[in-house]
Coordinates of C-alpha atoms in Angstrom, one line a residue:
X23 CA 0.0 0.0 0.0
X24 CA 1.1 3.5 -0.7
X25 CA 1.0 6.1 2.1
X26 CA 2.5 9.3 1.0
X27 CA 1.6 12.9 1.7
X28 CA 2.8 16.2 0.3
X29 CA 1.2 19.3 1.6
X30 CA 1.9 23.0 1.8
X31 CA 0.7 25.2 4.6
X32 CA 1.7 27.9 7.1
X33 CA 3.0 27.1 10.6
X34 CA 0.4 28.1 13.2
X35 CA 3.0 28.4 15.9
X36 CA 6.8 27.9 16.5
X37 CA 7.6 24.1 16.4
X38 CA 7.9 22.4 19.8
X39 CA 11.1 20.4 20.3
X40 CA 11.8 17.6 22.8
X41 CA 13.8 14.3 23.1
X42 CA 12.5 10.9 23.8
X43 CA 13.8 8.9 26.8
X44 CA 16.1 7.2 24.2
X45 CA 17.5 10.5 23.1
X46 CA 15.8 10.8 19.7
X47 CA 14.9 14.4 18.8
X48 CA 11.2 15.0 18.1
X49 CA 9.7 18.1 16.6
X50 CA 5.9 18.7 16.7
X51 CA 4.2 21.4 14.7
X52 CA 0.9 22.3 13.1
X53 CA 0.2 23.7 9.7
X54 CA -2.8 25.5 8.3
X55 CA -3.6 24.5 4.7
X56 CA -6.0 26.8 2.9
X57 CA -8.2 24.6 0.6
X58 CA -8.9 27.5 -1.7
X59 CA -12.6 27.4 -1.4
X60 CA -15.3 29.0 0.8
X61 CA -18.2 27.4 2.7
X62 CA -21.8 28.4 2.4
X63 CA -21.2 31.4 4.7
X64 CA -18.3 32.7 2.6
X65 CA -15.7 31.6 5.1
X66 CA -12.4 30.1 4.0
X67 CA -12.0 26.4 4.4
X68 CA -8.8 25.6 6.2
X69 CA -7.4 22.3 7.4
X70 CA -5.3 22.3 10.5
X71 CA -2.9 19.4 10.4
X72 CA -0.6 18.1 13.2
X73 CA 2.8 17.0 12.1
X74 CA 5.7 15.2 13.8
X75 CA 9.4 15.1 12.6
X76 CA 12.0 12.8 14.1
X77 CA 15.8 12.9 14.0
X78 CA 18.5 15.4 12.9
X79 CA 16.1 17.6 10.9
X80 CA 14.4 18.7 14.1
X81 CA 17.4 21.0 14.9
X82 CA 16.9 22.8 11.6
X83 CA 13.1 22.9 12.3
X84 CA 13.6 24.6 15.6
X85 CA 16.2 27.0 14.4
X86 CA 14.9 28.3 11.1
X87 CA 11.1 27.6 11.0
X88 CA 8.7 29.9 12.8
X89 CA 5.1 30.8 13.0
X90 CA 3.7 32.1 9.7
X91 CA 6.4 30.4 7.5
X92 CA 4.9 28.8 4.4
X93 CA 6.4 25.3 4.3
X94 CA 6.1 22.0 2.4
X95 CA 5.8 18.8 4.3
X96 CA 6.5 15.4 2.8
X97 CA 5.7 12.3 4.8
X98 CA 3.0 9.7 5.6
X99 CA -0.3 9.7 7.4
X100 CA -0.6 8.0 10.7
X101 CA -3.4 7.5 13.2
X102 CA -3.1 7.1 17.0
X103 CA -5.5 6.7 19.8
X104 CA -5.0 8.0 23.4
X105 CA -7.0 8.9 26.5
X106 CA -7.4 12.6 27.0
X107 CA -7.5 14.4 30.4
X108 CA -11.3 13.9 30.7
X109 CA -10.6 10.1 30.3
X110 CA -12.2 10.0 26.9
X111 CA -10.6 8.0 24.1
X112 CA -9.5 10.2 21.2
X113 CA -8.3 9.2 17.8
X114 CA -6.2 11.6 15.8
X115 CA -4.7 11.6 12.3
X116 CA -1.4 13.3 11.7
X117 CA 1.6 13.5 9.4
X118 CA 4.9 11.9 10.3
X119 CA 7.2 14.0 8.2
X120 CA 10.2 12.7 6.4
X121 CA 11.1 16.2 5.1
X122 CA 10.2 19.8 5.7
X123 CA 11.1 22.6 3.3
X124 CA 10.7 26.3 3.0
X125 CA 8.3 27.4 0.3
X126 CA 8.8 31.1 1.1
X127 CA 10.0 33.1 4.0
X128 CA 8.0 35.7 5.9
X129 CA 9.0 38.2 3.2
X130 CA 7.3 36.9 0.0
X131 CA 9.7 38.9 -2.2
X132 CA 12.4 36.2 -1.6
X133 CA 14.5 38.3 0.9
X134 CA 16.7 35.9 2.9
X135 CA 15.9 38.0 6.0
X136 CA 12.5 36.4 5.9
X137 CA 14.2 33.0 6.4
X138 CA 16.1 34.2 9.4
X139 CA 19.4 33.6 7.6
X140 CA 18.6 30.1 6.3
X141 CA 20.4 29.5 3.0
X142 CA 19.3 26.4 1.1
X143 CA 22.0 24.3 -0.5
X144 CA 20.2 24.0 -3.8
X145 CA 19.0 26.7 -6.3
X146 CA 15.6 28.3 -5.7
X147 CA 13.3 30.1 -8.1
X148 CA 14.7 33.4 -7.0
X149 CA 18.3 32.5 -7.7
X150 CA 19.7 33.9 -11.0
X151 CA 20.6 31.3 -13.6
X152 CA 24.3 30.4 -13.5
X153 CA 26.4 32.1 -16.3
X154 CA 28.5 29.5 -18.1
X155 CA 30.8 29.8 -21.0
X156 CA 29.8 27.9 -24.2
X157 CA 32.0 24.9 -24.9
X158 CA 33.3 23.8 -28.3
X159 CA 32.2 20.2 -27.6
X160 CA 28.8 20.9 -29.2
X161 CA 25.8 18.7 -28.5
X162 CA 27.0 15.6 -26.6
X163 CA 23.7 13.8 -27.0
X164 CA 25.0 12.3 -30.3
X165 CA 27.4 10.1 -28.3
X166 CA 24.5 8.7 -26.2
X167 CA 23.9 5.0 -27.0
X168 CA 20.4 3.9 -26.3
X169 CA 19.5 0.3 -26.4
X170 CA 15.8 -0.4 -26.7
X171 CA 16.0 -3.2 -24.1
X172 CA 17.0 -0.5 -21.5
X173 CA 13.9 1.6 -22.0
X174 CA 11.2 1.2 -19.3
X175 CA 8.3 1.5 -21.8

């Protein structure tokens, strides 16, 4: 079975960080996902989704991600049941995140100050295209040998 989630939303609060008794870092956060439609009263439809992140990425989560940031979460859905303070059994569905990424900082113009100094190690849409010198090698696709048995279709 496939259980994969990719969702974009805004952090509703700063992430909460803690460690398990075994020393594993855990980050808990909630995102608000605007569904892009309105109900019968004209109010926006928003999903509020609890997320959990484990491991080394939680340090980055706590350091750079803050309330209001638009983020992308990739992970899987999980469901757990527990007894609340009123001794009522509650079942909740949440995302166990494998990856959390900035979609934009607080400053939508792409200003790095909106990301509190975070610099991704990959090019973003706001980065200028790298300037490279043309080579005299020409188009190297001519040397590519394709064997029909290697094609997946």
